[in-house]
Amino acid sequence: MNRLIAAVLLAAAAVPTVAAAQTPPATIGERYVPAPWWMREPVIASVGQVRTQVPANRAGFAASFQSIDRTAADASRKAADQIRALSQSLAAYGADIVRVETTLTTRPLYDQYRDADGILRDNVRADRIERYQADATVSVTVRDTRVLERVYATIVASQPTSIGQVWFNLEPDNAVKTWLQGEAVKDAARRSREAAANAGATLGEVKVIDPTGRACQTDVLAGWPSYGGGGLPTDVDSSDIVVTGARMGPPPPPPPPAPAPVVGAVAPSEAQIEAARLTLQPPLRELTDQACVVYSLN
């Protein structure tokens, strides 16, 4: 029994210890606060902040083709006929370059009349349907912007009823993210070397490398952990990299050749496509990153 009581007391005594270990090391505003372990000797902590601009590597737009006929089936068939050859031509690029999504919607067009106030209204009754309107929509996502101008010109040459605005987006791959993180660490090291040299000191061994940058944002004077940003980012040159859907490397080869015409389908001619061609240059998008590096000082 005595052993059991002693075990219970020991367990109870251990609870405050665990709770204390989970307590933050200090409260902001206290007069004295403990310093991080890496500040037990002279150190220098530097935040590397970098930014670069790379061209967008995704683009897309949508176009609609409209058809009106006496029956829903005829209207839908005619609308589908307008986009069949176009869809097959775009699909020939391959799903890794051009993704195509087609949809077809049909709605009735009712007989109209004027009410007592002279306002034109639809006679919304099943027996008063005059014709049917079918809208075939082609939504295109271009994953290789080298073919964007030709894809856009192909759709324009197909004479759609309406065409939407081209949108651009940047989806950097893991290689680009790794490159930018490396530049952030290099920037932190450069800032540390210059600061130490200006203060008449030299750098020692590396104590901390924090890719998030938060370790360098602890404010010991205010009572850590208190975080805040600071400093201006360093611009890094991304002209030697190319952001694509799957890789980072040297400039790409010329665009792939145009897909072969679809047999048995009516598609825009090469002359019509070239006549509709416009300049569509992907805009630049900004990427940023930061890293914290802590050195000892000699």
PDB file of C-alpha atoms in Angstrom:
ATOM      1  CA  MET A   1       0.000   0.000   0.000  1.00  0.00           C
ATOM      2  CA  ASN A   2       2.808   2.393   0.870  1.00  0.00           C
ATOM      3  CA  ARG A   3       4.440   1.681  -2.472  1.00  0.00           C
ATOM      4  CA  LEU A   4       1.161   2.374  -4.286  1.00  0.00           C
ATOM      5  CA  ILE A   5       0.696   5.717  -2.484  1.00  0.00           C
ATOM      6  CA  ALA A   6       4.258   6.693  -3.294  1.00  0.00           C
ATOM      7  CA  ALA A   7       3.719   5.887  -6.983  1.00  0.00           C
ATOM      8  CA  VAL A   8       0.548   7.991  -7.077  1.00  0.00           C
ATOM      9  CA  LEU A   9       2.344  10.923  -5.428  1.00  0.00           C
ATOM     10  CA  LEU A  10       5.194  10.686  -7.910  1.00  0.00           C
ATOM     11  CA  ALA A  11       2.754  10.651 -10.824  1.00  0.00           C
ATOM     12  CA  ALA A  12       0.909  13.652  -9.406  1.00  0.00           C
ATOM     13  CA  ALA A  13       4.173  15.500  -8.916  1.00  0.00           C
ATOM     14  CA  ALA A  14       5.114  14.871 -12.542  1.00  0.00           C
ATOM     15  CA  VAL A  15       1.991  16.578 -13.904  1.00  0.00           C
ATOM     16  CA  PRO A  16       3.045  20.161 -13.050  1.00  0.00           C
ATOM     17  CA  THR A  17       6.441  19.457 -14.589  1.00  0.00           C
ATOM     18  CA  VAL A  18       4.840  18.535 -17.933  1.00  0.00           C
ATOM     19  CA  ALA A  19       2.549  21.527 -17.757  1.00  0.00           C
ATOM     20  CA  ALA A  20       5.479  23.784 -16.980  1.00  0.00           C
ATOM     21  CA  ALA A  21       7.371  22.396 -19.947  1.00  0.00           C
ATOM     22  CA  GLN A  22       4.468  23.391 -22.191  1.00  0.00           C
ATOM     23  CA  THR A  23       4.332  26.921 -20.786  1.00  0.00           C
ATOM     24  CA  PRO A  24       5.757  29.559 -23.116  1.00  0.00           C
ATOM     25  CA  PRO A  25       9.298  30.614 -22.095  1.00  0.00           C
ATOM     26  CA  ALA A  26       8.261  34.196 -21.410  1.00  0.00           C
ATOM     27  CA  THR A  27       5.462  36.720 -21.481  1.00  0.00           C
ATOM     28  CA  ILE A  28       5.827  39.821 -23.600  1.00  0.00           C
ATOM     29  CA  GLY A  29       6.630  42.764 -21.384  1.00  0.00           C
ATOM     30  CA  GLU A  30       8.424  40.886 -18.595  1.00  0.00           C
ATOM     31  CA  ARG A  31      11.587  42.515 -17.281  1.00  0.00           C
ATOM     32  CA  TYR A  32      13.790  39.448 -17.628  1.00  0.00           C
ATOM     33  CA  VAL A  33      13.266  36.713 -20.197  1.00  0.00           C
ATOM     34  CA  PRO A  34      15.363  33.669 -21.079  1.00  0.00           C
ATOM     35  CA  ALA A  35      17.338  33.761 -24.302  1.00  0.00           C
ATOM     36  CA  PRO A  36      17.224  30.982 -26.951  1.00  0.00           C
ATOM     37  CA  TRP A  37      19.809  28.249 -26.482  1.00  0.00           C
ATOM     38  CA  TRP A  38      21.818  29.421 -29.468  1.00  0.00           C
ATOM     39  CA  MET A  39      22.399  32.809 -27.787  1.00  0.00           C
ATOM     40  CA  ARG A  40      24.474  31.378 -24.932  1.00  0.00           C
ATOM     41  CA  GLU A  41      27.543  32.495 -26.876  1.00  0.00           C
ATOM     42  CA  PRO A  42      28.134  35.381 -29.319  1.00  0.00           C
ATOM     43  CA  VAL A  43      26.143  34.707 -32.456  1.00  0.00           C
ATOM     44  CA  ILE A  44      24.736  36.523 -35.455  1.00  0.00           C
ATOM     45  CA  ALA A  45      21.299  35.672 -36.838  1.00  0.00           C
ATOM     46  CA  SER A  46      20.384  36.755 -40.342  1.00  0.00           C
ATOM     47  CA  VAL A  47      17.199  36.460 -42.385  1.00  0.00           C
ATOM     48  CA  GLY A  48      17.657  35.876 -46.063  1.00  0.00           C
ATOM     49  CA  GLN A  49      14.784  37.336 -48.061  1.00  0.00           C
ATOM     50  CA  VAL A  50      14.654  36.936 -51.824  1.00  0.00           C
ATOM     51  CA  ARG A  51      12.216  37.574 -54.616  1.00  0.00           C
ATOM     52  CA  THR A  52      12.218  36.967 -58.332  1.00  0.00           C
ATOM     53  CA  GLN A  53       9.907  37.275 -61.294  1.00  0.00           C
ATOM     54  CA  VAL A  54       9.154  34.434 -63.661  1.00  0.00           C
ATOM     55  CA  PRO A  55       6.670  34.244 -66.526  1.00  0.00           C
ATOM     56  CA  ALA A  56       3.330  32.572 -65.929  1.00  0.00           C
ATOM     57  CA  ASN A  57       3.282  28.965 -67.099  1.00  0.00           C
ATOM     58  CA  ARG A  58      -0.484  28.389 -67.294  1.00  0.00           C
ATOM     59  CA  ALA A  59      -3.104  30.065 -69.488  1.00  0.00           C
ATOM     60  CA  GLY A  60      -6.694  29.446 -70.390  1.00  0.00           C
ATOM     61  CA  PHE A  61      -9.901  30.793 -71.861  1.00  0.00           C
ATOM     62  CA  ALA A  62     -13.340  29.634 -72.991  1.00  0.00           C
ATOM     63  CA  ALA A  63     -15.359  29.996 -76.183  1.00  0.00           C
ATOM     64  CA  SER A  64     -19.028  29.303 -76.916  1.00  0.00           C
ATOM     65  CA  PHE A  65     -20.789  28.199 -80.082  1.00  0.00           C
ATOM     66  CA  GLN A  66     -24.534  28.784 -80.340  1.00  0.00           C
ATOM     67  CA  SER A  67     -27.159  27.069 -82.435  1.00  0.00           C
ATOM     68  CA  ILE A  68     -30.948  27.590 -82.656  1.00  0.00           C
ATOM     69  CA  ASP A  69     -33.389  25.096 -84.155  1.00  0.00           C
ATOM     70  CA  ARG A  70     -36.963  23.850 -83.918  1.00  0.00           C
ATOM     71  CA  THR A  71     -36.141  20.895 -81.684  1.00  0.00           C
ATOM     72  CA  ALA A  72     -33.728  20.445 -78.813  1.00  0.00           C
ATOM     73  CA  ALA A  73     -32.098  17.486 -80.540  1.00  0.00           C
ATOM     74  CA  ASP A  74     -31.406  19.407 -83.755  1.00  0.00           C
ATOM     75  CA  ALA A  75     -30.093  22.450 -81.888  1.00  0.00           C
ATOM     76  CA  SER A  76     -27.782  20.288 -79.754  1.00  0.00           C
ATOM     77  CA  ARG A  77     -26.551  18.347 -82.762  1.00  0.00           C
ATOM     78  CA  LYS A  78     -25.677  21.483 -84.710  1.00  0.00           C
ATOM     79  CA  ALA A  79     -23.893  23.028 -81.721  1.00  0.00           C
ATOM     80  CA  ALA A  80     -21.929  19.823 -81.164  1.00  0.00           C
ATOM     81  CA  ASP A  81     -20.997  19.705 -84.847  1.00  0.00           C
ATOM     82  CA  GLN A  82     -19.431  23.156 -84.553  1.00  0.00           C
ATOM     83  CA  ILE A  83     -17.026  22.100 -81.814  1.00  0.00           C
ATOM     84  CA  ARG A  84     -16.336  18.468 -82.768  1.00  0.00           C
ATOM     85  CA  ALA A  85     -13.526  19.194 -85.211  1.00  0.00           C
ATOM     86  CA  LEU A  86     -12.141  21.932 -82.956  1.00  0.00           C
ATOM     87  CA  SER A  87     -12.088  19.681 -79.896  1.00  0.00           C
ATOM     88  CA  GLN A  88     -10.313  16.915 -81.792  1.00  0.00           C
ATOM     89  CA  SER A  89      -7.719  19.356 -83.157  1.00  0.00           C
ATOM     90  CA  LEU A  90      -6.935  20.695 -79.681  1.00  0.00           C
ATOM     91  CA  ALA A  91      -6.887  17.223 -78.132  1.00  0.00           C
ATOM     92  CA  ALA A  92      -4.217  16.242 -80.643  1.00  0.00           C
ATOM     93  CA  TYR A  93      -1.704  18.387 -78.722  1.00  0.00           C
ATOM     94  CA  GLY A  94      -1.929  15.966 -75.803  1.00  0.00           C
ATOM     95  CA  ALA A  95      -3.411  16.397 -72.342  1.00  0.00           C
ATOM     96  CA  ASP A  96      -0.019  17.369 -70.891  1.00  0.00           C
ATOM     97  CA  ILE A  97       0.068  20.428 -73.189  1.00  0.00           C
ATOM     98  CA  VAL A  98      -3.576  21.389 -73.784  1.00  0.00           C
ATOM     99  CA  ARG A  99      -6.533  20.285 -71.687  1.00  0.00           C
ATOM    100  CA  VAL A 100      -9.965  20.624 -73.268  1.00  0.00           C
ATOM    101  CA  GLU A 101     -13.333  20.516 -71.511  1.00  0.00           C
ATOM    102  CA  THR A 102     -16.535  20.708 -73.538  1.00  0.00           C
ATOM    103  CA  THR A 103     -20.055  21.246 -72.223  1.00  0.00           C
ATOM    104  CA  LEU A 104     -23.427  21.493 -73.944  1.00  0.00           C
ATOM    105  CA  THR A 105     -26.495  23.285 -72.571  1.00  0.00           C
ATOM    106  CA  THR A 106     -29.941  23.637 -74.131  1.00  0.00           C
ATOM    107  CA  ARG A 107     -32.790  25.986 -73.224  1.00  0.00           C
ATOM    108  CA  PRO A 108     -36.208  26.701 -74.758  1.00  0.00           C
ATOM    109  CA  LEU A 109     -37.104  29.969 -76.473  1.00  0.00           C
ATOM    110  CA  TYR A 110     -40.754  30.842 -75.809  1.00  0.00           C
ATOM    111  CA  ASP A 111     -43.253  32.718 -77.875  1.00  0.00           C
ATOM    112  CA  GLN A 112     -43.408  36.364 -76.810  1.00  0.00           C
ATOM    113  CA  TYR A 113     -46.279  38.796 -76.271  1.00  0.00           C
ATOM    114  CA  ARG A 114     -46.811  42.328 -75.031  1.00  0.00           C
ATOM    115  CA  ASP A 115     -48.699  42.905 -71.802  1.00  0.00           C
ATOM    116  CA  ALA A 116     -51.128  45.729 -71.058  1.00  0.00           C
ATOM    117  CA  ASP A 117     -48.202  48.096 -70.459  1.00  0.00           C
ATOM    118  CA  GLY A 118     -46.569  47.253 -73.743  1.00  0.00           C
ATOM    119  CA  ILE A 119     -43.716  45.266 -72.159  1.00  0.00           C
ATOM    120  CA  LEU A 120     -42.507  42.290 -74.184  1.00  0.00           C
ATOM    121  CA  ARG A 121     -42.693  39.074 -72.127  1.00  0.00           C
ATOM    122  CA  ASP A 122     -42.065  35.369 -72.659  1.00  0.00           C
ATOM    123  CA  ASN A 123     -45.107  33.123 -72.750  1.00  0.00           C
ATOM    124  CA  VAL A 124     -43.512  30.517 -70.447  1.00  0.00           C
ATOM    125  CA  ARG A 125     -45.653  27.494 -71.270  1.00  0.00           C
ATOM    126  CA  ALA A 126     -44.670  24.086 -72.568  1.00  0.00           C
ATOM    127  CA  ASP A 127     -47.023  24.435 -75.536  1.00  0.00           C
ATOM    128  CA  ARG A 128     -45.641  27.891 -76.430  1.00  0.00           C
ATOM    129  CA  ILE A 129     -42.020  26.864 -77.076  1.00  0.00           C
ATOM    130  CA  GLU A 130     -41.013  28.320 -80.409  1.00  0.00           C
ATOM    131  CA  ARG A 131     -37.427  27.071 -80.770  1.00  0.00           C
ATOM    132  CA  TYR A 132     -34.493  25.733 -78.768  1.00  0.00           C
ATOM    133  CA  GLN A 133     -31.099  27.330 -78.174  1.00  0.00           C
ATOM    134  CA  ALA A 134     -28.046  25.129 -77.641  1.00  0.00           C
ATOM    135  CA  ASP A 135     -24.714  26.502 -76.400  1.00  0.00           C
ATOM    136  CA  ALA A 136     -21.573  24.388 -76.781  1.00  0.00           C
ATOM    137  CA  THR A 137     -18.689  25.689 -74.643  1.00  0.00           C
ATOM    138  CA  VAL A 138     -15.025  24.787 -75.057  1.00  0.00           C
ATOM    139  CA  SER A 139     -12.877  25.516 -71.987  1.00  0.00           C
ATOM    140  CA  VAL A 140      -9.154  25.332 -72.707  1.00  0.00           C
ATOM    141  CA  THR A 141      -6.233  25.172 -70.251  1.00  0.00           C
ATOM    142  CA  VAL A 142      -2.839  25.574 -71.881  1.00  0.00           C
ATOM    143  CA  ARG A 143      -0.065  23.944 -69.842  1.00  0.00           C
ATOM    144  CA  ASP A 144       2.695  24.913 -72.285  1.00  0.00           C
ATOM    145  CA  THR A 145       2.458  28.597 -73.144  1.00  0.00           C
ATOM    146  CA  ARG A 146       4.626  28.117 -76.241  1.00  0.00           C
ATOM    147  CA  VAL A 147       1.509  26.905 -78.101  1.00  0.00           C
ATOM    148  CA  LEU A 148      -0.882  29.462 -76.575  1.00  0.00           C
ATOM    149  CA  GLU A 149      -0.975  31.817 -79.560  1.00  0.00           C
ATOM    150  CA  ARG A 150      -1.721  29.041 -82.030  1.00  0.00           C
ATOM    151  CA  VAL A 151      -4.379  27.452 -79.819  1.00  0.00           C
ATOM    152  CA  TYR A 152      -6.089  30.815 -79.360  1.00  0.00           C
ATOM    153  CA  ALA A 153      -5.910  31.569 -83.095  1.00  0.00           C
ATOM    154  CA  THR A 154      -7.384  28.150 -83.892  1.00  0.00           C
ATOM    155  CA  ILE A 155     -10.436  28.894 -81.775  1.00  0.00           C
ATOM    156  CA  VAL A 156     -10.825  32.424 -83.140  1.00  0.00           C
ATOM    157  CA  ALA A 157     -10.656  31.055 -86.698  1.00  0.00           C
ATOM    158  CA  SER A 158     -13.458  28.618 -85.804  1.00  0.00           C
ATOM    159  CA  GLN A 159     -15.776  31.657 -85.505  1.00  0.00           C
ATOM    160  CA  PRO A 160     -17.297  31.119 -82.053  1.00  0.00           C
ATOM    161  CA  THR A 161     -20.345  33.069 -80.928  1.00  0.00           C
ATOM    162  CA  SER A 162     -18.324  34.453 -78.005  1.00  0.00           C
ATOM    163  CA  ILE A 163     -14.827  34.061 -76.596  1.00  0.00           C
ATOM    164  CA  GLY A 164     -13.641  34.890 -73.096  1.00  0.00           C
ATOM    165  CA  GLN A 165     -10.588  36.756 -71.870  1.00  0.00           C
ATOM    166  CA  VAL A 166      -7.310  34.871 -71.627  1.00  0.00           C
ATOM    167  CA  TRP A 167      -6.181  34.305 -68.037  1.00  0.00           C
ATOM    168  CA  PHE A 168      -2.658  33.526 -66.811  1.00  0.00           C
ATOM    169  CA  ASN A 169      -1.389  31.757 -63.723  1.00  0.00           C
ATOM    170  CA  LEU A 170       1.922  30.615 -62.256  1.00  0.00           C
ATOM    171  CA  GLU A 171       2.317  27.139 -60.808  1.00  0.00           C
ATOM    172  CA  PRO A 172       6.015  26.702 -59.940  1.00  0.00           C
ATOM    173  CA  ASP A 173       7.247  23.150 -59.647  1.00  0.00           C
ATOM    174  CA  ASN A 174       9.295  21.696 -56.800  1.00  0.00           C
ATOM    175  CA  ALA A 175      12.583  22.375 -58.585  1.00  0.00           C
ATOM    176  CA  VAL A 176      11.839  26.104 -58.761  1.00  0.00           C
ATOM    177  CA  LYS A 177      10.806  26.183 -55.108  1.00  0.00           C
ATOM    178  CA  THR A 178      14.027  24.411 -54.114  1.00  0.00           C
ATOM    179  CA  TRP A 179      16.096  26.831 -56.188  1.00  0.00           C
ATOM    180  CA  LEU A 180      14.457  29.861 -54.565  1.00  0.00           C
ATOM    181  CA  GLN A 181      14.922  28.382 -51.073  1.00  0.00           C
ATOM    182  CA  GLY A 182      18.613  27.904 -51.827  1.00  0.00           C
ATOM    183  CA  GLU A 183      18.850  31.537 -52.899  1.00  0.00           C
ATOM    184  CA  ALA A 184      17.268  32.587 -49.593  1.00  0.00           C
ATOM    185  CA  VAL A 185      19.885  30.639 -47.610  1.00  0.00           C
ATOM    186  CA  LYS A 186      22.665  32.186 -49.732  1.00  0.00           C
ATOM    187  CA  ASP A 187      21.233  35.631 -49.076  1.00  0.00           C
ATOM    188  CA  ALA A 188      21.179  35.009 -45.318  1.00  0.00           C
ATOM    189  CA  ALA A 189      24.827  33.875 -45.427  1.00  0.00           C
ATOM    190  CA  ARG A 190      25.824  36.948 -47.444  1.00  0.00           C
ATOM    191  CA  ARG A 191      24.097  39.304 -45.032  1.00  0.00           C
ATOM    192  CA  SER A 192      25.793  37.593 -42.080  1.00  0.00           C
ATOM    193  CA  ARG A 193      29.263  37.850 -43.627  1.00  0.00           C
ATOM    194  CA  GLU A 194      28.853  41.515 -44.472  1.00  0.00           C
ATOM    195  CA  ALA A 195      27.428  42.392 -41.052  1.00  0.00           C
ATOM    196  CA  ALA A 196      30.205  40.537 -39.231  1.00  0.00           C
ATOM    197  CA  ALA A 197      32.885  42.172 -41.381  1.00  0.00           C
ATOM    198  CA  ASN A 198      31.431  45.625 -40.770  1.00  0.00           C
ATOM    199  CA  ALA A 199      31.551  44.934 -37.023  1.00  0.00           C
ATOM    200  CA  GLY A 200      35.149  43.690 -37.142  1.00  0.00           C
ATOM    201  CA  ALA A 201      34.297  40.033 -36.507  1.00  0.00           C
ATOM    202  CA  THR A 202      34.416  36.803 -38.457  1.00  0.00           C
ATOM    203  CA  LEU A 203      31.850  34.037 -38.792  1.00  0.00           C
ATOM    204  CA  GLY A 204      32.197  30.749 -36.969  1.00  0.00           C
ATOM    205  CA  GLU A 205      30.230  27.554 -37.411  1.00  0.00           C
ATOM    206  CA  VAL A 206      26.587  27.389 -38.381  1.00  0.00           C
ATOM    207  CA  LYS A 207      24.265  27.056 -35.372  1.00  0.00           C
ATOM    208  CA  VAL A 208      20.800  27.100 -36.945  1.00  0.00           C
ATOM    209  CA  ILE A 209      19.341  26.898 -40.445  1.00  0.00           C
ATOM    210  CA  ASP A 210      15.602  27.559 -40.402  1.00  0.00           C
ATOM    211  CA  PRO A 211      13.900  27.515 -43.834  1.00  0.00           C
ATOM    212  CA  THR A 212      10.831  29.252 -42.359  1.00  0.00           C
ATOM    213  CA  GLY A 213      12.849  32.237 -41.107  1.00  0.00           C
ATOM    214  CA  ARG A 214      10.970  32.334 -37.779  1.00  0.00           C
ATOM    215  CA  ALA A 215      14.003  31.517 -35.647  1.00  0.00           C
ATOM    216  CA  CYS A 216      15.553  34.857 -36.603  1.00  0.00           C
ATOM    217  CA  GLN A 217      12.400  36.761 -35.734  1.00  0.00           C
ATOM    218  CA  THR A 218      12.423  36.068 -31.980  1.00  0.00           C
ATOM    219  CA  ASP A 219      12.642  39.353 -30.102  1.00  0.00           C
ATOM    220  CA  VAL A 220      14.593  38.718 -26.910  1.00  0.00           C
ATOM    221  CA  LEU A 221      14.340  42.328 -25.785  1.00  0.00           C
ATOM    222  CA  ALA A 222      10.557  42.297 -26.017  1.00  0.00           C
ATOM    223  CA  GLY A 223      10.220  38.850 -24.520  1.00  0.00           C
ATOM    224  CA  TRP A 224      10.211  36.009 -26.970  1.00  0.00           C
ATOM    225  CA  PRO A 225       8.412  34.360 -28.663  1.00  0.00           C
ATOM    226  CA  SER A 226       7.315  37.515 -30.462  1.00  0.00           C
ATOM    227  CA  TYR A 227       7.563  37.510 -34.212  1.00  0.00           C
ATOM    228  CA  GLY A 228       7.768  40.278 -36.738  1.00  0.00           C
ATOM    229  CA  GLY A 229       9.035  40.840 -40.232  1.00  0.00           C
ATOM    230  CA  GLY A 230      11.697  43.262 -41.300  1.00  0.00           C
ATOM    231  CA  GLY A 231      14.143  44.072 -44.023  1.00  0.00           C
ATOM    232  CA  LEU A 232      13.753  44.284 -47.742  1.00  0.00           C
ATOM    233  CA  PRO A 233      14.069  41.250 -50.017  1.00  0.00           C
ATOM    234  CA  THR A 234      16.997  40.774 -52.349  1.00  0.00           C
ATOM    235  CA  ASP A 235      16.159  40.485 -56.040  1.00  0.00           C
ATOM    236  CA  VAL A 236      17.554  37.313 -57.633  1.00  0.00           C
ATOM    237  CA  ASP A 237      17.871  36.644 -61.344  1.00  0.00           C
ATOM    238  CA  SER A 238      15.670  33.888 -62.730  1.00  0.00           C
ATOM    239  CA  SER A 239      16.718  34.324 -66.358  1.00  0.00           C
ATOM    240  CA  ASP A 240      18.619  31.028 -66.268  1.00  0.00           C
ATOM    241  CA  ILE A 241      15.577  28.987 -65.255  1.00  0.00           C
ATOM    242  CA  VAL A 242      12.371  28.170 -67.027  1.00  0.00           C
ATOM    243  CA  VAL A 243       9.196  27.488 -65.065  1.00  0.00           C
ATOM    244  CA  THR A 244       7.271  24.633 -66.611  1.00  0.00           C
ATOM    245  CA  GLY A 245       4.769  22.102 -65.405  1.00  0.00           C
ATOM    246  CA  ALA A 246       7.368  19.521 -64.457  1.00  0.00           C
ATOM    247  CA  ARG A 247      10.937  20.762 -64.613  1.00  0.00           C
ATOM    248  CA  MET A 248      13.449  23.562 -64.264  1.00  0.00           C
ATOM    249  CA  GLY A 249      16.194  23.719 -66.840  1.00  0.00           C
ATOM    250  CA  PRO A 250      17.708  25.539 -69.808  1.00  0.00           C
ATOM    251  CA  PRO A 251      15.534  27.356 -72.358  1.00  0.00           C
ATOM    252  CA  PRO A 252      13.057  24.960 -73.995  1.00  0.00           C
ATOM    253  CA  PRO A 253      13.206  23.711 -77.587  1.00  0.00           C
ATOM    254  CA  PRO A 254      10.920  25.221 -80.233  1.00  0.00           C
ATOM    255  CA  PRO A 255       7.171  24.638 -79.816  1.00  0.00           C
ATOM    256  CA  PRO A 256       5.859  21.269 -80.969  1.00  0.00           C
ATOM    257  CA  PRO A 257       4.479  21.114 -84.514  1.00  0.00           C
ATOM    258  CA  ALA A 258       0.824  21.768 -85.097  1.00  0.00           C
ATOM    259  CA  PRO A 259      -1.397  18.673 -84.904  1.00  0.00           C
ATOM    260  CA  ALA A 260      -2.415  17.071 -88.144  1.00  0.00           C
ATOM    261  CA  PRO A 261      -5.868  17.978 -89.518  1.00  0.00           C
ATOM    262  CA  VAL A 262      -8.676  15.744 -88.360  1.00  0.00           C
ATOM    263  CA  VAL A 263      -9.854  13.493 -91.153  1.00  0.00           C
ATOM    264  CA  GLY A 264     -13.500  13.947 -92.079  1.00  0.00           C
ATOM    265  CA  ALA A 265     -13.964  17.071 -89.949  1.00  0.00           C
ATOM    266  CA  VAL A 266     -14.261  20.712 -90.929  1.00  0.00           C
ATOM    267  CA  ALA A 267     -11.505  22.575 -89.095  1.00  0.00           C
ATOM    268  CA  PRO A 268      -9.968  26.026 -89.715  1.00  0.00           C
ATOM    269  CA  SER A 269      -7.381  26.123 -92.462  1.00  0.00           C
ATOM    270  CA  GLU A 270      -3.756  27.072 -91.822  1.00  0.00           C
ATOM    271  CA  ALA A 271      -4.330  30.405 -93.548  1.00  0.00           C
ATOM    272  CA  GLN A 272      -7.334  31.168 -91.329  1.00  0.00           C
ATOM    273  CA  ILE A 273      -5.363  30.290 -88.196  1.00  0.00           C
ATOM    274  CA  GLU A 274      -2.424  32.505 -89.166  1.00  0.00           C
ATOM    275  CA  ALA A 275      -4.780  35.368 -90.013  1.00  0.00           C
ATOM    276  CA  ALA A 276      -6.311  35.168 -86.524  1.00  0.00           C
ATOM    277  CA  ARG A 277      -2.989  34.942 -84.695  1.00  0.00           C
ATOM    278  CA  LEU A 278      -2.346  37.505 -81.945  1.00  0.00           C
ATOM    279  CA  THR A 279       0.569  38.184 -79.607  1.00  0.00           C
ATOM    280  CA  LEU A 280      -0.162  36.658 -76.193  1.00  0.00           C
ATOM    281  CA  GLN A 281       2.840  37.109 -73.925  1.00  0.00           C
ATOM    282  CA  PRO A 282       2.609  35.517 -70.451  1.00  0.00           C
ATOM    283  CA  PRO A 283       2.990  38.187 -67.740  1.00  0.00           C
ATOM    284  CA  LEU A 284       5.595  38.026 -64.999  1.00  0.00           C
ATOM    285  CA  ARG A 285       4.611  36.740 -61.572  1.00  0.00           C
ATOM    286  CA  GLU A 286       6.522  37.353 -58.343  1.00  0.00           C
ATOM    287  CA  LEU A 287       7.880  34.584 -56.127  1.00  0.00           C
ATOM    288  CA  THR A 288       9.331  35.193 -52.656  1.00  0.00           C
ATOM    289  CA  ASP A 289      11.017  33.092 -49.990  1.00  0.00           C
ATOM    290  CA  GLN A 290      13.027  33.512 -46.790  1.00  0.00           C
ATOM    291  CA  ALA A 291      15.392  31.540 -44.576  1.00  0.00           C
ATOM    292  CA  CYS A 292      17.162  32.069 -41.251  1.00  0.00           C
ATOM    293  CA  VAL A 293      20.821  31.194 -40.665  1.00  0.00           C
ATOM    294  CA  VAL A 294      22.557  31.630 -37.295  1.00  0.00           C
ATOM    295  CA  TYR A 295      26.363  31.680 -37.042  1.00  0.00           C
ATOM    296  CA  SER A 296      28.655  31.829 -34.066  1.00  0.00           C
ATOM    297  CA  LEU A 297      31.028  34.795 -33.995  1.00  0.00           C
ATOM    298  CA  ASN A 298      34.794  34.723 -33.648  1.00  0.00           C
TER     299      ASN A 298
END
